[in-house]
CSV table of C-alpha atoms in Angstrom, one decimal:
chain,number,residue,atom,x,y,z
A,24,UNK,CA,67.8,5.5,33.9
A,25,UNK,CA,65.3,3.0,32.3
A,26,UNK,CA,63.1,5.9,31.0
A,27,UNK,CA,66.0,7.3,28.9
A,28,UNK,CA,67.1,3.9,27.6
A,29,UNK,CA,63.5,3.1,26.6
A,30,UNK,CA,63.0,6.5,25.0
A,31,UNK,CA,66.1,5.9,22.9
A,32,UNK,CA,65.0,2.4,21.9
A,33,UNK,CA,61.6,3.7,20.9
A,34,UNK,CA,63.2,6.4,18.8
A,35,UNK,CA,65.5,3.9,17.1
A,36,UNK,CA,62.4,2.1,15.8
A,37,UNK,CA,61.8,4.9,13.3
A,38,UNK,CA,65.2,4.7,11.7
A,39,UNK,CA,64.2,2.2,9.0
A,40,UNK,CA,61.4,4.5,8.0
A,41,UNK,CA,63.7,7.5,7.9
A,42,UNK,CA,66.1,5.6,5.7
A,43,UNK,CA,63.4,4.9,3.2
A,44,UNK,CA,61.9,8.4,3.3
A,45,UNK,CA,63.7,9.3,0.0
A,46,UNK,CA,61.2,7.0,-1.7
A,47,UNK,CA,58.2,9.1,-0.7
A,48,UNK,CA,56.7,10.8,-3.8
A,49,UNK,CA,55.1,14.0,-2.6
A,50,UNK,CA,52.4,13.7,-5.3
A,51,UNK,CA,51.5,10.1,-4.3
A,52,UNK,CA,52.4,9.7,-0.6
A,53,UNK,CA,50.1,6.8,-0.1
A,54,UNK,CA,52.1,4.7,-2.6
A,55,UNK,CA,54.9,4.8,0.0
A,56,UNK,CA,52.4,3.4,2.7
A,57,UNK,CA,51.5,0.5,0.4
A,58,UNK,CA,55.1,-0.2,-0.6
A,59,UNK,CA,56.4,0.0,3.0
A,60,UNK,CA,53.4,-1.3,5.0
A,61,UNK,CA,55.6,-4.0,6.6
A,62,UNK,CA,58.0,-1.4,8.0
A,63,UNK,CA,55.1,0.8,9.2
A,64,UNK,CA,53.3,-2.1,10.8
A,65,UNK,CA,56.3,-3.4,12.6
A,66,UNK,CA,57.2,0.1,13.8
A,67,UNK,CA,53.7,0.6,15.3
A,68,UNK,CA,53.6,-2.9,16.9
A,69,UNK,CA,57.0,-2.6,18.4
A,70,UNK,CA,56.3,1.0,19.7
A,71,UNK,CA,53.2,-0.3,21.4
A,72,UNK,CA,54.9,-3.4,22.8
A,73,UNK,CA,57.8,-1.3,24.3
A,74,UNK,CA,55.3,1.1,25.7
A,75,UNK,CA,53.3,-1.7,27.3
A,76,UNK,CA,56.3,-3.3,28.9
A,77,UNK,CA,57.7,0.0,30.0
A,78,UNK,CA,54.5,0.7,31.7
A,79,UNK,CA,54.5,-2.7,33.4
A,80,UNK,CA,58.1,-2.3,34.5
A,81,UNK,CA,57.4,1.2,35.8
A,82,UNK,CA,54.3,-0.1,37.7
A,83,UNK,CA,56.4,-2.7,39.5
A,84,UNK,CA,59.1,-0.3,40.4
A,85,UNK,CA,56.7,2.3,41.7
A,86,UNK,CA,55.1,-0.3,43.9
A,87,UNK,CA,58.5,-0.7,45.6
A,88,UNK,CA,59.0,3.1,45.9
A,89,UNK,CA,57.2,3.6,49.2
A,90,UNK,CA,58.2,0.3,50.6
A,91,UNK,CA,61.2,-0.6,52.8
A,92,UNK,CA,61.4,-3.9,50.9
A,93,UNK,CA,64.4,-4.6,48.7
A,94,UNK,CA,64.1,-7.0,45.7
A,95,UNK,CA,67.7,-8.2,45.1
A,96,UNK,CA,66.8,-9.7,41.7
A,97,UNK,CA,65.4,-6.4,40.4
A,98,UNK,CA,68.8,-5.0,39.3
A,99,UNK,CA,69.9,-7.9,37.2
A,100,UNK,CA,66.4,-8.5,35.8
A,101,UNK,CA,66.1,-4.8,34.8
A,102,UNK,CA,69.5,-4.9,33.0
A,103,UNK,CA,68.5,-8.0,31.0
A,104,UNK,CA,65.1,-6.3,30.3
A,105,UNK,CA,66.9,-3.2,29.0
A,106,UNK,CA,69.1,-5.3,26.8
A,107,UNK,CA,66.1,-6.8,25.1
A,108,UNK,CA,64.3,-3.4,24.8
A,109,UNK,CA,67.4,-2.0,23.1
A,110,UNK,CA,67.7,-5.0,20.8
A,111,UNK,CA,64.0,-5.0,19.7
A,112,UNK,CA,64.5,-2.3,17.0
A,113,UNK,CA,66.8,-4.8,15.1
A,114,UNK,CA,64.2,-7.6,14.6
A,115,UNK,CA,61.6,-4.9,14.0
A,116,UNK,CA,63.6,-3.6,11.0
A,117,UNK,CA,64.3,-7.1,9.7
A,118,UNK,CA,60.6,-8.3,9.9
A,119,UNK,CA,59.5,-4.9,8.5
A,120,UNK,CA,61.7,-5.4,5.4
A,121,UNK,CA,61.2,-9.1,4.8
A,122,UNK,CA,58.4,-11.0,6.5
A,123,UNK,CA,59.3,-14.7,6.6
A,124,UNK,CA,58.7,-17.4,9.2
A,125,UNK,CA,62.3,-16.9,10.3
A,126,UNK,CA,62.1,-13.1,10.7
A,127,UNK,CA,58.6,-13.3,12.3
A,128,UNK,CA,59.7,-15.9,14.8
A,129,UNK,CA,62.8,-14.0,15.7
A,130,UNK,CA,60.8,-10.8,16.1
A,131,UNK,CA,58.0,-12.3,18.2
A,132,UNK,CA,60.6,-14.5,20.0
A,133,UNK,CA,62.3,-11.3,21.1
A,134,UNK,CA,59.0,-10.1,22.5
A,135,UNK,CA,58.6,-13.5,24.3
A,136,UNK,CA,61.9,-12.8,26.1
A,137,UNK,CA,60.9,-9.3,26.9
A,138,UNK,CA,57.6,-10.5,28.3
A,139,UNK,CA,59.2,-13.2,30.3
A,140,UNK,CA,61.6,-10.7,31.9
A,141,UNK,CA,58.7,-8.3,32.6
A,142,UNK,CA,56.8,-11.2,34.2
A,143,UNK,CA,59.8,-12.2,36.3
A,144,UNK,CA,60.2,-8.6,37.5
A,145,UNK,CA,56.5,-8.4,38.3
A,146,UNK,CA,56.6,-11.8,40.1
A,147,UNK,CA,59.7,-10.8,42.2
A,148,UNK,CA,58.1,-7.6,43.3
A,149,UNK,CA,54.6,-9.0,43.9
A,150,UNK,CA,56.0,-11.9,46.0
A,151,UNK,CA,58.2,-9.6,48.0
A,152,UNK,CA,55.3,-7.3,48.7
A,153,UNK,CA,53.0,-10.2,49.5
A,154,UNK,CA,50.7,-9.8,46.5
A,155,UNK,CA,49.9,-12.3,43.9
A,156,UNK,CA,47.0,-11.0,41.8
A,157,UNK,CA,49.1,-9.6,39.0
A,158,UNK,CA,51.4,-12.7,38.6
A,159,UNK,CA,49.0,-14.9,36.7
A,160,UNK,CA,48.0,-12.2,34.2
A,161,UNK,CA,51.6,-11.2,33.5
A,162,UNK,CA,52.6,-14.9,32.8
A,163,UNK,CA,49.4,-15.3,30.7
A,164,UNK,CA,50.7,-12.5,28.5
A,165,UNK,CA,54.0,-14.3,28.1
A,166,UNK,CA,52.2,-17.5,27.2
A,167,UNK,CA,50.2,-15.6,24.5
A,168,UNK,CA,53.5,-14.2,23.1
A,169,UNK,CA,54.9,-17.7,23.1
A,170,UNK,CA,51.9,-19.1,21.2
A,171,UNK,CA,52.2,-16.3,18.7
A,172,UNK,CA,55.9,-17.1,18.2
A,173,UNK,CA,55.1,-20.8,17.6
A,174,UNK,CA,52.4,-19.8,15.1
A,175,UNK,CA,54.9,-17.6,13.3
A,176,UNK,CA,57.1,-20.6,12.7
A,177,UNK,CA,54.3,-22.1,10.6
A,178,UNK,CA,52.9,-18.9,9.1
A,179,UNK,CA,54.5,-15.5,9.6
A,180,UNK,CA,51.4,-13.4,9.0
A,181,UNK,CA,49.3,-15.6,11.3
A,182,UNK,CA,51.9,-15.2,14.0
A,183,UNK,CA,51.7,-11.4,13.7
A,184,UNK,CA,48.0,-11.4,13.4
A,185,UNK,CA,47.7,-13.5,16.5
A,186,UNK,CA,49.4,-10.7,18.5
A,187,UNK,CA,45.9,-9.0,18.4
A,188,UNK,CA,44.8,-11.6,20.9
A,189,UNK,CA,46.9,-9.7,23.5
A,190,UNK,CA,44.4,-6.9,23.3
A,191,UNK,CA,41.6,-9.4,24.1
A,192,UNK,CA,43.6,-10.7,27.0
A,193,UNK,CA,44.0,-7.2,28.4
A,194,UNK,CA,40.3,-6.5,28.1
A,195,UNK,CA,39.5,-9.7,30.0
A,196,UNK,CA,42.1,-8.8,32.7
A,197,UNK,CA,40.8,-5.3,33.2
A,198,UNK,CA,37.2,-6.6,33.5
A,199,UNK,CA,38.2,-9.4,35.9
A,200,UNK,CA,40.1,-6.9,38.1
A,201,UNK,CA,37.1,-4.6,38.1
A,202,UNK,CA,35.1,-7.5,39.7
A,203,UNK,CA,37.7,-8.7,42.1
A,204,UNK,CA,38.5,-7.0,45.4
A,205,UNK,CA,41.3,-4.5,45.2
A,206,UNK,CA,44.8,-5.8,45.9
A,207,UNK,CA,46.6,-4.5,49.0
A,208,UNK,CA,49.1,-1.8,48.3
């Protein structure tokens, strides 16, 4: 079920670009890119964000697949998670059309909520399975999204640019996991 909902949400992200496609001049297609860089950038960011959280959600659910353990909170958390995933195309379109401190903070704030729900899902699964090594990293990601949202209240472009720090966090996480002993399960 989640795969289908996520696929639809990812597809909805492109609709603002489709709506503006009549503005593409076949003789000067790069003029469109310049005129609609905000829409293109917000599309790419949101597509990657949804993919990252979809992967994290899938990883948590797969960890439970071969386990007799039941996580009661998983159903309600997943429904809330899907609600935010489906909502994300709306602030994506708004920030892509008009980048302001209000639109950027709403956009990144939506990502904060999505990250917090993903972190809660990961935490519930990890605790139920007796693991803890993923919990700190997932909440660190939520904290970075939160910092980006706060920065966007002051400077919209800075808040969006700060999202790049998530890539650095991921690199550090992968390197640290490579040095640490493998987690059970």
